[in-house]
């Protein structure tokens, strides 16, 4: 059975960076943008659409998903099925790190799994997103709240689990207190 580390994260906490550094140090692949590319190839949707419709549906994922269900499967449902299939296939094929995309839920019981949640306080994340992604019209705090709210709604809708709840993870790390590199070191030691 392959060993998989899934990383769920608050926006701006450095989870993606931690995942990439960890995979590099372990000599395994990190699936993040590659996952979006694979979903795009299989679905026929553009990568930009998948980024928006996947974890972050504009206008509030939960309300739009519920409203459209009366007419059958939504695009989001279709993407979820493809995402589920691709993540499952990756886990069968190789050990790796998977960032986001509800991989913690999808692979539970299907792989030797370490489910990680990366978080940090608002000040750390706000400073980090300005540094990494640049200034925007919307305040950093508002951007953080909006992204986290969408991630939580998406996760709850498709998994019926509360995103960020410690009971759903094997370890939660505060990257603002511990530091990005120390998070990598801790996860590497657990691997």
C-alpha atoms as a PDB file:
ATOM      1  CA  UNK A   1       0.000   0.000   0.000  1.00  0.00           C
ATOM      2  CA  UNK A   2       1.392   3.400  -0.969  1.00  0.00           C
ATOM      3  CA  UNK A   3       2.082   6.060   1.657  1.00  0.00           C
ATOM      4  CA  UNK A   4       0.180   9.271   1.030  1.00  0.00           C
ATOM      5  CA  UNK A   5       0.272  12.579   2.865  1.00  0.00           C
ATOM      6  CA  UNK A   6      -2.787  14.767   2.322  1.00  0.00           C
ATOM      7  CA  UNK A   7      -2.558  18.418   3.224  1.00  0.00           C
ATOM      8  CA  UNK A   8      -5.659  20.455   3.915  1.00  0.00           C
ATOM      9  CA  UNK A   9      -4.936  24.060   4.753  1.00  0.00           C
ATOM     10  CA  UNK A  10      -6.267  27.455   5.580  1.00  0.00           C
ATOM     11  CA  UNK A  11      -5.657  29.940   2.798  1.00  0.00           C
ATOM     12  CA  UNK A  12      -2.343  31.704   3.321  1.00  0.00           C
ATOM     13  CA  UNK A  13      -1.017  29.239   5.906  1.00  0.00           C
ATOM     14  CA  UNK A  14       1.655  27.869   3.567  1.00  0.00           C
ATOM     15  CA  UNK A  15       0.140  24.408   3.121  1.00  0.00           C
ATOM     16  CA  UNK A  16       0.931  24.305  -0.587  1.00  0.00           C
ATOM     17  CA  UNK A  17       4.532  25.378   0.061  1.00  0.00           C
ATOM     18  CA  UNK A  18       4.874  22.803   2.827  1.00  0.00           C
ATOM     19  CA  UNK A  19       3.509  20.094   0.536  1.00  0.00           C
ATOM     20  CA  UNK A  20       5.929  20.924  -2.267  1.00  0.00           C
ATOM     21  CA  UNK A  21       8.969  21.125   0.028  1.00  0.00           C
ATOM     22  CA  UNK A  22       7.994  17.924   1.826  1.00  0.00           C
ATOM     23  CA  UNK A  23       7.558  15.981  -1.404  1.00  0.00           C
ATOM     24  CA  UNK A  24      10.897  17.246  -2.669  1.00  0.00           C
ATOM     25  CA  UNK A  25      12.673  16.157   0.529  1.00  0.00           C
ATOM     26  CA  UNK A  26      10.977  12.742   0.458  1.00  0.00           C
ATOM     27  CA  UNK A  27      11.696  12.254  -3.242  1.00  0.00           C
ATOM     28  CA  UNK A  28       8.031  11.767  -4.126  1.00  0.00           C
ATOM     29  CA  UNK A  29       5.614  13.748  -6.261  1.00  0.00           C
ATOM     30  CA  UNK A  30       3.398  16.552  -4.952  1.00  0.00           C
ATOM     31  CA  UNK A  31      -0.008  16.811  -6.585  1.00  0.00           C
ATOM     32  CA  UNK A  32      -1.491  20.283  -6.571  1.00  0.00           C
ATOM     33  CA  UNK A  33      -1.508  22.093  -9.928  1.00  0.00           C
ATOM     34  CA  UNK A  34      -0.828  18.711 -11.588  1.00  0.00           C
ATOM     35  CA  UNK A  35      -4.100  17.473 -10.141  1.00  0.00           C
ATOM     36  CA  UNK A  36      -5.994  20.400 -11.641  1.00  0.00           C
ATOM     37  CA  UNK A  37      -4.319  19.686 -14.989  1.00  0.00           C
ATOM     38  CA  UNK A  38      -5.363  16.006 -14.852  1.00  0.00           C
ATOM     39  CA  UNK A  39      -8.956  16.927 -13.956  1.00  0.00           C
ATOM     40  CA  UNK A  40      -9.022  19.431 -16.840  1.00  0.00           C
ATOM     41  CA  UNK A  41      -7.744  16.847 -19.310  1.00  0.00           C
ATOM     42  CA  UNK A  42     -10.329  14.275 -18.300  1.00  0.00           C
ATOM     43  CA  UNK A  43     -13.291  16.644 -17.906  1.00  0.00           C
ATOM     44  CA  UNK A  44     -12.733  18.925 -20.878  1.00  0.00           C
ATOM     45  CA  UNK A  45     -13.098  21.994 -18.647  1.00  0.00           C
ATOM     46  CA  UNK A  46     -10.379  24.647 -18.535  1.00  0.00           C
ATOM     47  CA  UNK A  47      -7.941  24.677 -15.630  1.00  0.00           C
ATOM     48  CA  UNK A  48      -9.188  28.142 -14.611  1.00  0.00           C
ATOM     49  CA  UNK A  49     -12.761  26.863 -14.467  1.00  0.00           C
ATOM     50  CA  UNK A  50     -11.696  23.910 -12.331  1.00  0.00           C
ATOM     51  CA  UNK A  51      -9.839  26.204  -9.926  1.00  0.00           C
ATOM     52  CA  UNK A  52     -12.971  28.328  -9.537  1.00  0.00           C
ATOM     53  CA  UNK A  53     -15.619  25.601  -9.624  1.00  0.00           C
ATOM     54  CA  UNK A  54     -13.636  23.081  -7.628  1.00  0.00           C
ATOM     55  CA  UNK A  55     -12.730  24.366  -4.205  1.00  0.00           C
ATOM     56  CA  UNK A  56     -13.963  27.905  -4.779  1.00  0.00           C
ATOM     57  CA  UNK A  57     -17.297  28.261  -6.470  1.00  0.00           C
ATOM     58  CA  UNK A  58     -18.139  31.928  -7.072  1.00  0.00           C
ATOM     59  CA  UNK A  59     -21.156  33.247  -5.207  1.00  0.00           C
ATOM     60  CA  UNK A  60     -21.010  30.630  -2.471  1.00  0.00           C
ATOM     61  CA  UNK A  61     -20.660  26.997  -3.400  1.00  0.00           C
ATOM     62  CA  UNK A  62     -23.343  25.606  -1.121  1.00  0.00           C
ATOM     63  CA  UNK A  63     -26.167  27.845  -2.296  1.00  0.00           C
ATOM     64  CA  UNK A  64     -25.371  27.403  -5.999  1.00  0.00           C
ATOM     65  CA  UNK A  65     -24.935  23.647  -5.677  1.00  0.00           C
ATOM     66  CA  UNK A  66     -28.240  23.170  -3.877  1.00  0.00           C
ATOM     67  CA  UNK A  67     -30.131  25.410  -6.278  1.00  0.00           C
ATOM     68  CA  UNK A  68     -28.950  23.518  -9.368  1.00  0.00           C
ATOM     69  CA  UNK A  69     -29.592  19.982  -8.067  1.00  0.00           C
ATOM     70  CA  UNK A  70     -33.245  20.063  -9.118  1.00  0.00           C
ATOM     71  CA  UNK A  71     -32.095  19.808 -12.730  1.00  0.00           C
ATOM     72  CA  UNK A  72     -29.742  16.839 -12.225  1.00  0.00           C
ATOM     73  CA  UNK A  73     -25.993  16.576 -11.885  1.00  0.00           C
ATOM     74  CA  UNK A  74     -24.150  19.895 -11.772  1.00  0.00           C
ATOM     75  CA  UNK A  75     -20.742  20.643 -13.274  1.00  0.00           C
ATOM     76  CA  UNK A  76     -19.394  20.577  -9.726  1.00  0.00           C
ATOM     77  CA  UNK A  77     -20.777  17.044  -9.221  1.00  0.00           C
ATOM     78  CA  UNK A  78     -19.202  15.931 -12.484  1.00  0.00           C
ATOM     79  CA  UNK A  79     -15.847  17.427 -11.465  1.00  0.00           C
ATOM     80  CA  UNK A  80     -16.115  15.817  -8.020  1.00  0.00           C
ATOM     81  CA  UNK A  81     -16.526  12.355  -9.597  1.00  0.00           C
ATOM     82  CA  UNK A  82     -13.515  12.889 -11.854  1.00  0.00           C
ATOM     83  CA  UNK A  83     -11.459  14.298  -8.975  1.00  0.00           C
ATOM     84  CA  UNK A  84     -12.416  11.319  -6.784  1.00  0.00           C
ATOM     85  CA  UNK A  85     -11.393   8.869  -9.528  1.00  0.00           C
ATOM     86  CA  UNK A  86      -8.074  10.584 -10.302  1.00  0.00           C
ATOM     87  CA  UNK A  87      -7.030  10.903  -6.658  1.00  0.00           C
ATOM     88  CA  UNK A  88      -7.902   7.236  -6.046  1.00  0.00           C
ATOM     89  CA  UNK A  89      -5.877   6.168  -9.100  1.00  0.00           C
ATOM     90  CA  UNK A  90      -2.864   8.236  -8.004  1.00  0.00           C
ATOM     91  CA  UNK A  91      -2.935   6.623  -4.549  1.00  0.00           C
ATOM     92  CA  UNK A  92      -3.021   3.141  -6.088  1.00  0.00           C
ATOM     93  CA  UNK A  93      -0.069   3.989  -8.344  1.00  0.00           C
ATOM     94  CA  UNK A  94       2.429   5.820  -6.112  1.00  0.00           C
ATOM     95  CA  UNK A  95       3.359   7.334  -2.771  1.00  0.00           C
ATOM     96  CA  UNK A  96       2.934  11.106  -2.881  1.00  0.00           C
ATOM     97  CA  UNK A  97       1.752  14.320  -1.240  1.00  0.00           C
ATOM     98  CA  UNK A  98      -1.677  15.619  -2.284  1.00  0.00           C
ATOM     99  CA  UNK A  99      -2.646  19.203  -1.451  1.00  0.00           C
ATOM    100  CA  UNK A 100      -6.351  19.957  -0.987  1.00  0.00           C
ATOM    101  CA  UNK A 101      -9.173  18.601  -3.142  1.00  0.00           C
ATOM    102  CA  UNK A 102     -10.666  16.590  -0.229  1.00  0.00           C
ATOM    103  CA  UNK A 103      -7.975  13.928  -0.707  1.00  0.00           C
ATOM    104  CA  UNK A 104      -8.057  13.293   3.061  1.00  0.00           C
ATOM    105  CA  UNK A 105     -11.658  12.120   2.717  1.00  0.00           C
ATOM    106  CA  UNK A 106     -11.300  10.374  -0.645  1.00  0.00           C
ATOM    107  CA  UNK A 107      -8.344   8.243   0.450  1.00  0.00           C
ATOM    108  CA  UNK A 108      -9.427   7.433   3.996  1.00  0.00           C
ATOM    109  CA  UNK A 109      -9.077   3.656   4.310  1.00  0.00           C
ATOM    110  CA  UNK A 110      -7.601   3.314   0.783  1.00  0.00           C
ATOM    111  CA  UNK A 111      -3.954   4.115   1.509  1.00  0.00           C
ATOM    112  CA  UNK A 112      -1.388   4.344   4.263  1.00  0.00           C
ATOM    113  CA  UNK A 113      -2.525   7.884   4.937  1.00  0.00           C
ATOM    114  CA  UNK A 114      -1.256  10.798   7.005  1.00  0.00           C
ATOM    115  CA  UNK A 115      -3.984  13.469   7.042  1.00  0.00           C
ATOM    116  CA  UNK A 116      -2.553  16.919   7.817  1.00  0.00           C
ATOM    117  CA  UNK A 117      -4.218  20.260   8.486  1.00  0.00           C
ATOM    118  CA  UNK A 118      -2.087  23.416   8.268  1.00  0.00           C
ATOM    119  CA  UNK A 119      -3.376  26.575   9.935  1.00  0.00           C
ATOM    120  CA  UNK A 120      -2.096  29.877  11.269  1.00  0.00           C
ATOM    121  CA  UNK A 121      -3.447  33.028  12.862  1.00  0.00           C
ATOM    122  CA  UNK A 122      -4.993  35.773  10.765  1.00  0.00           C
ATOM    123  CA  UNK A 123      -2.043  38.197  11.030  1.00  0.00           C
ATOM    124  CA  UNK A 124       0.486  35.623   9.791  1.00  0.00           C
ATOM    125  CA  UNK A 125      -1.741  34.569   6.896  1.00  0.00           C
ATOM    126  CA  UNK A 126      -2.641  38.144   5.918  1.00  0.00           C
ATOM    127  CA  UNK A 127       1.013  39.167   5.806  1.00  0.00           C
ATOM    128  CA  UNK A 128       1.914  36.036   3.874  1.00  0.00           C
ATOM    129  CA  UNK A 129      -0.749  36.363   1.143  1.00  0.00           C
ATOM    130  CA  UNK A 130       0.243  39.973   0.484  1.00  0.00           C
ATOM    131  CA  UNK A 131       3.872  38.857   0.176  1.00  0.00           C
ATOM    132  CA  UNK A 132       3.083  35.805  -1.986  1.00  0.00           C
ATOM    133  CA  UNK A 133       0.069  36.949  -4.030  1.00  0.00           C
ATOM    134  CA  UNK A 134       0.382  40.726  -3.889  1.00  0.00           C
ATOM    135  CA  UNK A 135      -1.978  43.515  -2.937  1.00  0.00           C
ATOM    136  CA  UNK A 136      -5.627  43.454  -4.046  1.00  0.00           C
ATOM    137  CA  UNK A 137      -8.585  45.764  -3.693  1.00  0.00           C
ATOM    138  CA  UNK A 138     -10.106  43.458  -1.086  1.00  0.00           C
ATOM    139  CA  UNK A 139      -8.373  43.497   2.311  1.00  0.00           C
ATOM    140  CA  UNK A 140      -6.154  40.482   3.066  1.00  0.00           C
ATOM    141  CA  UNK A 141      -8.377  39.534   6.001  1.00  0.00           C
ATOM    142  CA  UNK A 142     -11.491  39.571   3.802  1.00  0.00           C
ATOM    143  CA  UNK A 143      -9.736  37.455   1.151  1.00  0.00           C
ATOM    144  CA  UNK A 144      -8.733  34.923   3.819  1.00  0.00           C
ATOM    145  CA  UNK A 145     -12.242  34.695   5.259  1.00  0.00           C
ATOM    146  CA  UNK A 146     -13.801  34.325   1.815  1.00  0.00           C
ATOM    147  CA  UNK A 147     -11.421  31.570   0.637  1.00  0.00           C
ATOM    148  CA  UNK A 148     -11.696  29.651   3.907  1.00  0.00           C
ATOM    149  CA  UNK A 149     -15.489  29.909   3.867  1.00  0.00           C
ATOM    150  CA  UNK A 150     -15.634  28.470   0.350  1.00  0.00           C
ATOM    151  CA  UNK A 151     -13.226  25.658   1.186  1.00  0.00           C
ATOM    152  CA  UNK A 152     -15.249  24.770   4.268  1.00  0.00           C
ATOM    153  CA  UNK A 153     -18.550  24.770   2.343  1.00  0.00           C
ATOM    154  CA  UNK A 154     -17.112  22.615  -0.451  1.00  0.00           C
ATOM    155  CA  UNK A 155     -15.606  20.155   2.016  1.00  0.00           C
ATOM    156  CA  UNK A 156     -18.794  19.931   4.064  1.00  0.00           C
ATOM    157  CA  UNK A 157     -20.985  19.464   0.997  1.00  0.00           C
ATOM    158  CA  UNK A 158     -19.033  16.596  -0.561  1.00  0.00           C
ATOM    159  CA  UNK A 159     -17.675  14.883   2.545  1.00  0.00           C
ATOM    160  CA  UNK A 160     -20.236  15.695   5.259  1.00  0.00           C
ATOM    161  CA  UNK A 161     -17.232  16.470   7.462  1.00  0.00           C
ATOM    162  CA  UNK A 162     -16.298  19.738   9.108  1.00  0.00           C
ATOM    163  CA  UNK A 163     -13.227  21.170   7.384  1.00  0.00           C
ATOM    164  CA  UNK A 164     -10.517  22.051   9.911  1.00  0.00           C
ATOM    165  CA  UNK A 165     -11.990  19.933  12.726  1.00  0.00           C
ATOM    166  CA  UNK A 166      -9.049  18.261  14.462  1.00  0.00           C
ATOM    167  CA  UNK A 167     -10.955  14.947  14.668  1.00  0.00           C
ATOM    168  CA  UNK A 168     -10.710  14.576  10.880  1.00  0.00           C
ATOM    169  CA  UNK A 169      -6.904  14.815  10.755  1.00  0.00           C
ATOM    170  CA  UNK A 170      -3.960  12.914  12.150  1.00  0.00           C
ATOM    171  CA  UNK A 171      -2.002  16.097  12.857  1.00  0.00           C
ATOM    172  CA  UNK A 172      -2.652  19.833  12.768  1.00  0.00           C
ATOM    173  CA  UNK A 173       0.276  22.247  12.584  1.00  0.00           C
ATOM    174  CA  UNK A 174       0.280  25.984  13.173  1.00  0.00           C
ATOM    175  CA  UNK A 175       2.694  27.174  10.497  1.00  0.00           C
ATOM    176  CA  UNK A 176       2.715  30.688  11.964  1.00  0.00           C
ATOM    177  CA  UNK A 177       4.081  29.416  15.271  1.00  0.00           C
ATOM    178  CA  UNK A 178       6.131  26.440  14.104  1.00  0.00           C
ATOM    179  CA  UNK A 179       7.378  27.848  10.798  1.00  0.00           C
ATOM    180  CA  UNK A 180       7.147  26.441   7.278  1.00  0.00           C
ATOM    181  CA  UNK A 181      10.478  24.589   7.389  1.00  0.00           C
ATOM    182  CA  UNK A 182       9.802  23.071  10.814  1.00  0.00           C
ATOM    183  CA  UNK A 183       6.392  21.837   9.577  1.00  0.00           C
ATOM    184  CA  UNK A 184       8.201  20.105   6.711  1.00  0.00           C
ATOM    185  CA  UNK A 185      10.689  18.588   9.138  1.00  0.00           C
ATOM    186  CA  UNK A 186       7.944  17.306  11.468  1.00  0.00           C
ATOM    187  CA  UNK A 187       5.941  15.774   8.621  1.00  0.00           C
ATOM    188  CA  UNK A 188       9.062  14.210   7.131  1.00  0.00           C
ATOM    189  CA  UNK A 189       9.796  12.550  10.470  1.00  0.00           C
ATOM    190  CA  UNK A 190       6.241  11.201  10.625  1.00  0.00           C
ATOM    191  CA  UNK A 191       6.416   9.832   7.105  1.00  0.00           C
END
